[in-house]
XYZ file of C-alpha atoms in Angstrom:
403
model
C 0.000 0.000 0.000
C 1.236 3.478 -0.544
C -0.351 6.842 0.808
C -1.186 8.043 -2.464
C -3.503 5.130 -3.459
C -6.954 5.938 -4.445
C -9.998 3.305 -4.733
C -10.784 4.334 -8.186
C -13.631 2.451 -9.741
C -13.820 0.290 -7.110
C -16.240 2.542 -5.365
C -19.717 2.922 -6.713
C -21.271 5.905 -8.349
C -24.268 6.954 -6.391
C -25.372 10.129 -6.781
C -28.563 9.561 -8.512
C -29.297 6.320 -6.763
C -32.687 5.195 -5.787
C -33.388 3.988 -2.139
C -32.953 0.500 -2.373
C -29.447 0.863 -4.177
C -28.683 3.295 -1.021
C -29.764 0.974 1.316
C -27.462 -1.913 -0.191
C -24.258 0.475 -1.110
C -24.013 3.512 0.449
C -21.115 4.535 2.477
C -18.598 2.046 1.697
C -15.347 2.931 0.622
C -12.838 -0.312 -0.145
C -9.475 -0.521 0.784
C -6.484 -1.239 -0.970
C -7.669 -5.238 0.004
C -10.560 -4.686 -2.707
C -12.941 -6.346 -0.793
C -16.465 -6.416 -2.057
C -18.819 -6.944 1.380
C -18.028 -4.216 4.317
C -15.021 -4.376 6.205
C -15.185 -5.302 10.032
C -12.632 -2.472 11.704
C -12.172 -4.256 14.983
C -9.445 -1.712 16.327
C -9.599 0.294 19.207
C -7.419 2.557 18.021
C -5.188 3.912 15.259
C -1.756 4.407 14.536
C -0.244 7.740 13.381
C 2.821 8.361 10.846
C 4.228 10.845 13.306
C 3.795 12.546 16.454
C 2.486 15.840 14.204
C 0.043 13.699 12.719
C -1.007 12.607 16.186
C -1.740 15.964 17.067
C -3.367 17.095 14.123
C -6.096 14.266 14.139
C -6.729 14.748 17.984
C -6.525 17.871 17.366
C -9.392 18.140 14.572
C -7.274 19.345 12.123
C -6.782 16.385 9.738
C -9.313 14.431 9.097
C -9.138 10.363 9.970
C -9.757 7.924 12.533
C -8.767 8.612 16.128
C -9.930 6.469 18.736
C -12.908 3.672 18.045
C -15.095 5.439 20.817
C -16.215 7.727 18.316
C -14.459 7.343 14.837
C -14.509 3.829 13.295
C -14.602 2.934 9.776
C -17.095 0.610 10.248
C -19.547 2.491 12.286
C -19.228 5.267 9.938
C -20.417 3.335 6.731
C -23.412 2.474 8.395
C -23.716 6.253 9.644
C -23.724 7.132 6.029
C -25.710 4.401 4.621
C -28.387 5.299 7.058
C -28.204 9.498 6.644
C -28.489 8.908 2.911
C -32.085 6.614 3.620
C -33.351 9.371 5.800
C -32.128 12.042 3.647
C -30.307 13.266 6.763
C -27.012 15.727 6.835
C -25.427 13.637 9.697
C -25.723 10.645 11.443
C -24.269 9.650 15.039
C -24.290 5.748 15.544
C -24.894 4.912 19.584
C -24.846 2.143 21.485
C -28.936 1.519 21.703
C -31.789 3.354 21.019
C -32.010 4.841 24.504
C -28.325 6.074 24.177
C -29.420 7.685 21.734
C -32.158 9.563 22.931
C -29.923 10.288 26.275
C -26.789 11.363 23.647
C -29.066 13.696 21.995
C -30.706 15.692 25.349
C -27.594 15.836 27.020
C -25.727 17.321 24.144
C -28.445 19.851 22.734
C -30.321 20.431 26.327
C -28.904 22.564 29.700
C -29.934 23.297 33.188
C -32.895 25.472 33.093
C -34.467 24.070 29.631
C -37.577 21.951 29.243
C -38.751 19.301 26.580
C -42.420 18.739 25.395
C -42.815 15.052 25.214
C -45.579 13.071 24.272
C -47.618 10.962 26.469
C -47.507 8.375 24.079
C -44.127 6.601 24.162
C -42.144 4.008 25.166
C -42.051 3.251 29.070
C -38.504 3.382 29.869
C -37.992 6.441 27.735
C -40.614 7.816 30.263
C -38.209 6.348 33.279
C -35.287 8.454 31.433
C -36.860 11.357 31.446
C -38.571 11.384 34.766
C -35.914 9.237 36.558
C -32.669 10.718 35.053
C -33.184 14.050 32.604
C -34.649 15.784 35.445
C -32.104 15.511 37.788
C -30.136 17.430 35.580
C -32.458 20.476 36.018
C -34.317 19.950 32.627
C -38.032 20.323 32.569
C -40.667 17.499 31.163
C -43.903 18.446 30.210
C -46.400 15.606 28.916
C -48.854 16.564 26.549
C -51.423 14.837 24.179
C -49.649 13.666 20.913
C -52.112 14.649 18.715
C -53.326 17.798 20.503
C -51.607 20.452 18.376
C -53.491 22.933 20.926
C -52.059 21.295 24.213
C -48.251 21.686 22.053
C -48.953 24.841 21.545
C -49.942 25.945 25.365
C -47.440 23.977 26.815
C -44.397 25.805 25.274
C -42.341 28.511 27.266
C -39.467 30.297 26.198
C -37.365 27.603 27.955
C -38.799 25.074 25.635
C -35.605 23.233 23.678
C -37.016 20.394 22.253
C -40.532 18.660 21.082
C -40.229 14.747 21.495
C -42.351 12.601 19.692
C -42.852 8.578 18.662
C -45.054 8.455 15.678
C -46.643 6.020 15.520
C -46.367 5.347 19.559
C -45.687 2.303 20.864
C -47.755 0.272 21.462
C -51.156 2.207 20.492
C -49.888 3.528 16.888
C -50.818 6.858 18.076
C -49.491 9.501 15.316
C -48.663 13.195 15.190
C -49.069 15.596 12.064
C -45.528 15.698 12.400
C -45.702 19.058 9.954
C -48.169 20.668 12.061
C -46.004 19.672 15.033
C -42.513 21.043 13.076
C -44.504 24.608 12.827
C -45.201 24.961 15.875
C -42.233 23.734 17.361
C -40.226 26.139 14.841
C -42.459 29.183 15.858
C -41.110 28.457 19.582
C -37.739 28.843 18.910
C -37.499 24.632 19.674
C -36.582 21.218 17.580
C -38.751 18.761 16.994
C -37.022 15.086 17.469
C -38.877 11.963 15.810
C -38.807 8.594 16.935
C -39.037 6.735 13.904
C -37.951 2.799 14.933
C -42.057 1.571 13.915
C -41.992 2.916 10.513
C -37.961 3.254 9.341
C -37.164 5.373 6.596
C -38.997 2.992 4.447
C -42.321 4.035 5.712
C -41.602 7.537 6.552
C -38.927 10.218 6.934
C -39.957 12.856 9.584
C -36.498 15.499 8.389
C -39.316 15.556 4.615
C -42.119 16.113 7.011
C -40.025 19.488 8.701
C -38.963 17.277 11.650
C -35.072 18.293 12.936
C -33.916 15.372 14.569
C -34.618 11.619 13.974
C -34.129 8.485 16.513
C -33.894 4.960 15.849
C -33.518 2.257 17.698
C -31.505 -0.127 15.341
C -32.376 -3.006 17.387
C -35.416 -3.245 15.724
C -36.632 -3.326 12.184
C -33.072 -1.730 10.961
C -30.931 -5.255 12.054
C -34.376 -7.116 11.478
C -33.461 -10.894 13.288
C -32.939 -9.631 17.104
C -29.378 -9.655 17.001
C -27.835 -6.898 17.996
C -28.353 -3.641 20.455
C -27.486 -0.051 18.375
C -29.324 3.370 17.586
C -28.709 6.681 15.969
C -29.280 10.101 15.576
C -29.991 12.127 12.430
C -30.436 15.364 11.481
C -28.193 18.846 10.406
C -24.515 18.756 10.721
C -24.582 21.336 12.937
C -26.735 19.805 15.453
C -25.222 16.227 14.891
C -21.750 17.534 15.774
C -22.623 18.710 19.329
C -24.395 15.043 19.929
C -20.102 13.863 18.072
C -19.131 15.636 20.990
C -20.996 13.649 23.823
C -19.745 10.203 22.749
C -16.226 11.704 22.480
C -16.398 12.072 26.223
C -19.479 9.970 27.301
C -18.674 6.630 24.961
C -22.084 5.473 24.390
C -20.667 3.893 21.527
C -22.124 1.266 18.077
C -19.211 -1.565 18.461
C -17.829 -2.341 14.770
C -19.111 -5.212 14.628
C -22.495 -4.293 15.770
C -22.610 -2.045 12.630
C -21.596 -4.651 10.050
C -24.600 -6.621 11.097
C -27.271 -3.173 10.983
C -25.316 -2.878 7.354
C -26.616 -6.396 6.418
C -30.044 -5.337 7.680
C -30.031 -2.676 5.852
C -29.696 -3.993 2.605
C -33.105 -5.875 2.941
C -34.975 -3.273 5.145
C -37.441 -2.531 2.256
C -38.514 -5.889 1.536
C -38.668 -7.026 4.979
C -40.724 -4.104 6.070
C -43.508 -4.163 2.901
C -43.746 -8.180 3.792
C -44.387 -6.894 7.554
C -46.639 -4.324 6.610
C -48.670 -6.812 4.309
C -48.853 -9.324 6.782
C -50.032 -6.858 9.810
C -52.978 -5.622 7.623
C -54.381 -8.826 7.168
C -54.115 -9.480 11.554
C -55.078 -6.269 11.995
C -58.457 -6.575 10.058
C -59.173 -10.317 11.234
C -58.529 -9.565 14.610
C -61.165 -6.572 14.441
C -63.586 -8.913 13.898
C -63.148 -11.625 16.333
C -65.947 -11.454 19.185
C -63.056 -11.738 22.027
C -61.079 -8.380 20.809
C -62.283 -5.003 22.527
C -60.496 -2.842 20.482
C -57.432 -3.179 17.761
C -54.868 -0.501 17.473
C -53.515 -0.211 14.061
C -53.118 2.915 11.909
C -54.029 0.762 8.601
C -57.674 0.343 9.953
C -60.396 2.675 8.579
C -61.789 2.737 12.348
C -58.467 4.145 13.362
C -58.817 7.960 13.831
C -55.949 8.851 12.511
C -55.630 6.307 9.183
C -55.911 9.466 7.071
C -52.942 11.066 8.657
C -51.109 7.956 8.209
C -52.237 7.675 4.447
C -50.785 11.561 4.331
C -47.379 11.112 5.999
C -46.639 7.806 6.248
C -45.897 5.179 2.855
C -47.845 2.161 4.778
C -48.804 1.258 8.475
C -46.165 -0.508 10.231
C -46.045 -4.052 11.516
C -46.918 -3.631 15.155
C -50.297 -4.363 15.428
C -51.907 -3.765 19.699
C -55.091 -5.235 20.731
C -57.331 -5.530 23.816
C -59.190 -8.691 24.559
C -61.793 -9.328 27.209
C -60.877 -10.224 30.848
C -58.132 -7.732 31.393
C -54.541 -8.933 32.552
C -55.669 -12.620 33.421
C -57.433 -12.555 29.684
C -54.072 -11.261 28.375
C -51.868 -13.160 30.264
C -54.174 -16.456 28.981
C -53.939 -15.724 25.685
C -50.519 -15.152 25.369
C -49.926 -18.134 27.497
C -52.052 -20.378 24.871
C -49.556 -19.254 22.263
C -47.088 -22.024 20.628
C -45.451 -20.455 17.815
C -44.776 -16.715 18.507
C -42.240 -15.654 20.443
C -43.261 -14.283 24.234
C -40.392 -11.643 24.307
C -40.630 -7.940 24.224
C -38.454 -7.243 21.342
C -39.714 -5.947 17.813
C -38.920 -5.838 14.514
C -37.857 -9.055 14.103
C -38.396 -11.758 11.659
C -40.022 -13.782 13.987
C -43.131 -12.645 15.065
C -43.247 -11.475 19.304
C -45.984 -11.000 21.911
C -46.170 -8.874 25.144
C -48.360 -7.929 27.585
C -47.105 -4.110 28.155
C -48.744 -3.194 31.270
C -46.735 -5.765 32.946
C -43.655 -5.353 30.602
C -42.312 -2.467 28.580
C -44.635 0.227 30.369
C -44.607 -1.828 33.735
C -42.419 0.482 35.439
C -45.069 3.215 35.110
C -47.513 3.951 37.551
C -50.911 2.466 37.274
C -52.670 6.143 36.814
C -49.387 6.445 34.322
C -50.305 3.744 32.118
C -54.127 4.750 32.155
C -52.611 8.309 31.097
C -50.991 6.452 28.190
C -54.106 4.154 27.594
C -52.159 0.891 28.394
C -54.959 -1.082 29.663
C -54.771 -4.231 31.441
C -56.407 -6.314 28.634
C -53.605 -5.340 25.885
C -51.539 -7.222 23.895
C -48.711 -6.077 21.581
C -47.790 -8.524 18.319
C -44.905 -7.435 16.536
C -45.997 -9.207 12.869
C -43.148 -11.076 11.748
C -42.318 -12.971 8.315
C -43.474 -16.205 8.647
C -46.914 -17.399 6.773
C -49.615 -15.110 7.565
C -51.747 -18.339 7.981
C -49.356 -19.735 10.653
C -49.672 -16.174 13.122
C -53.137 -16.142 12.899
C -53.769 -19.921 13.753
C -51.500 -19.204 16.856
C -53.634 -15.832 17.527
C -56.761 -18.294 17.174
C -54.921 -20.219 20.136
C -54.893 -17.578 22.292
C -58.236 -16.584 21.304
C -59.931 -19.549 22.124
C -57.848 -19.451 25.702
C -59.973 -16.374 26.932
């Protein structure tokens, strides 16, 4: 190898690419090696020609790898592959999906600010917030996710940041996530996105006037419940100040971590239209069984938001929440009678998974918490996997037929 060598055709040409060609090539740059499939960088660090060159890279002033907490070549192909899906400046790669949320309020938030956040999310981004943010002196204000008024009345002039999941997990609540943008912008505040339910296949909040996107890459993004990661997306500007917190704080994507959300990637849209296709038929079978309260999916007609999903949103998702008769002992029965699906409270997998989220993922809340959030004792959330549509609803029948 010498210093002057250049890839040359061996990198692809991508500027007018279409998604799916993103989503299998972006980002990678081969090395002298000429390999064809992503490189695993499992270094901790890097070496350095001299001591000057040592001081210019820690210093900022040449640009290369440092130190693997927050500069690996690895990690950053997937960082690029991903910006370029959601259309993004930047993107930060962190250790999970709750790093990344914590990465991105302690980098952009101080003492003294607050964050809007809607009722409707995940329960142990609640616990962050309540448990840990607020320690910190920062402010959290719940308000109705699709109460543009109550977003509205709730800002101060200490308001920093709007956060949102849309669609919420588990009740596929939604936001008008350009209504929300406005008024967020009008505030003088940034409007951050959850987006792990509908990936940039489904949806790209940044289109929709949205500054900051979250994803936990646990889920649809690796796609077979291997590995923990996230990330953060949005301007340069704002993605260098979250750059800066892993620097110091380390919540950091391991290399090899990366290669595998690289793999997922390459298949993300035809994994996510098979889930899609496959929730919409549950969805609208499990409507009309006699033992099912309610069903919770934006693809529904009955659901009052479908024709804000139709607007900002390419399909519906594959997480498809239900309540059944008999509260948490009809739950708990009906998962119980279950012999295929997975009982595990992971999504976005290619196996399909069942929870009961009063008990799991929101059951660190507080009972009048979860009635806040309308997690009822009767639901159940099924993360529609890939296997034959026929084969998840004859285990759903199971659990049916338990209650």
């Amino acid at each position: 190898m010498t210093t002057d060598w250049q890839a040359g055709r061996l990198n692809s040409e991508l500027s007018e690419a279409g998604f799916d060609t993103l989503a299998v090539r972006a980002g990678q740059y081969r090395s002298f090696e000429s390999e064809h499939s992503e490189a695993i960088y499992t270094t901790s660090s890097y070496v350095f020609r001299s001591a000057a060159d040592a001081a210019a890279s820690f210093a900022g002033e040449r640009v290369g790898n440092v130190y693997s907490r927050y500069t690996n070549p690895t990690v950053r192909t997937f960082e690029e592959r991903l910006a370029s899906l959601e259309g993004a400046e930047k993107c930060v790669a962190t250790a999970s999906g709750m790093s990344a949320i914590l990465a991105t309020v302690m980098s952009l938030c101080s003492m003294g600010d607050e964050i809007l956040v809607s009722r409707s999310i995940f329960g142990a981004t609640v616990s962050l917030f309540d448990k840990y943010c607020v320690r910190f002196g920062i402010k959290i204000t719940y308000v109705q996710i699709d109460d543009l008024a109550a977003w509205k009345a709730a800002c101060t002039e200490k308001t920093k940041l709007f956060f949102i999941e849309s669609p919420s997990n588990p009740l596929a609540e939604l936001a008008d996530i350009r209504a929300l943008s406005d008024i967020a912008h009008t505030a003088g505040a940034l409007l951050m996105v959850d987006n792990c339910f509908c990936t940039p296949v489904l949806q790209k909040p940044l289109m929709l006037g949205a500054d900051i996107v979250i994803h936990s890459a646990t889920k649809y993004i690796d796609g077979q419940g291997r590995c923990l990661g996230g990330a953060v997306l949005g301007s340069a500007e704002l993605m260098s100040e979250v750059v800066g917190f892993l620097r110091t704080a380390g919540p950091t994507m391991s290399p090899f971590n990366a290669w595998v959300f690289l793999k997922g990637l390459e298949t993300l849209r035809l994994r996510m239209n098979a889930h899609c296709e496959s929730a919409q038929q549950l969805a609208e079978w499990l409507e009309e069984q006699p033992q099912v309260k309610k069903v919770y999916y934006a693809g529904l007609v009955s659901h009052p938001q479908h024709e804000l999903a139709k607007q900002q949103q390419s399909a519906f998702g594959a997480v498809v929440s239900f309540e059944v008769e008999g509260g948490q002992e009809g739950a708990w029965r009906f998962i119980d009678a279950t012999r295929m699906i997975s009982i595990t409270a992971n999504l976005g997998d290619t196996k399909t998974t069942i929870t009961h989220p009063g008990t799991t993922t929101h059951g660190r809340l507080k009972p009048e918490e979860r009635e806040q959030a309308g997690i009822h004792d009767g639901l159940i959330r099924v993360a529609v996997g890939l296997e034959d549509v026929a084969d998840i609803q004859a285990d759903l029948q199971r659990g049916l037929a338990a209650i």
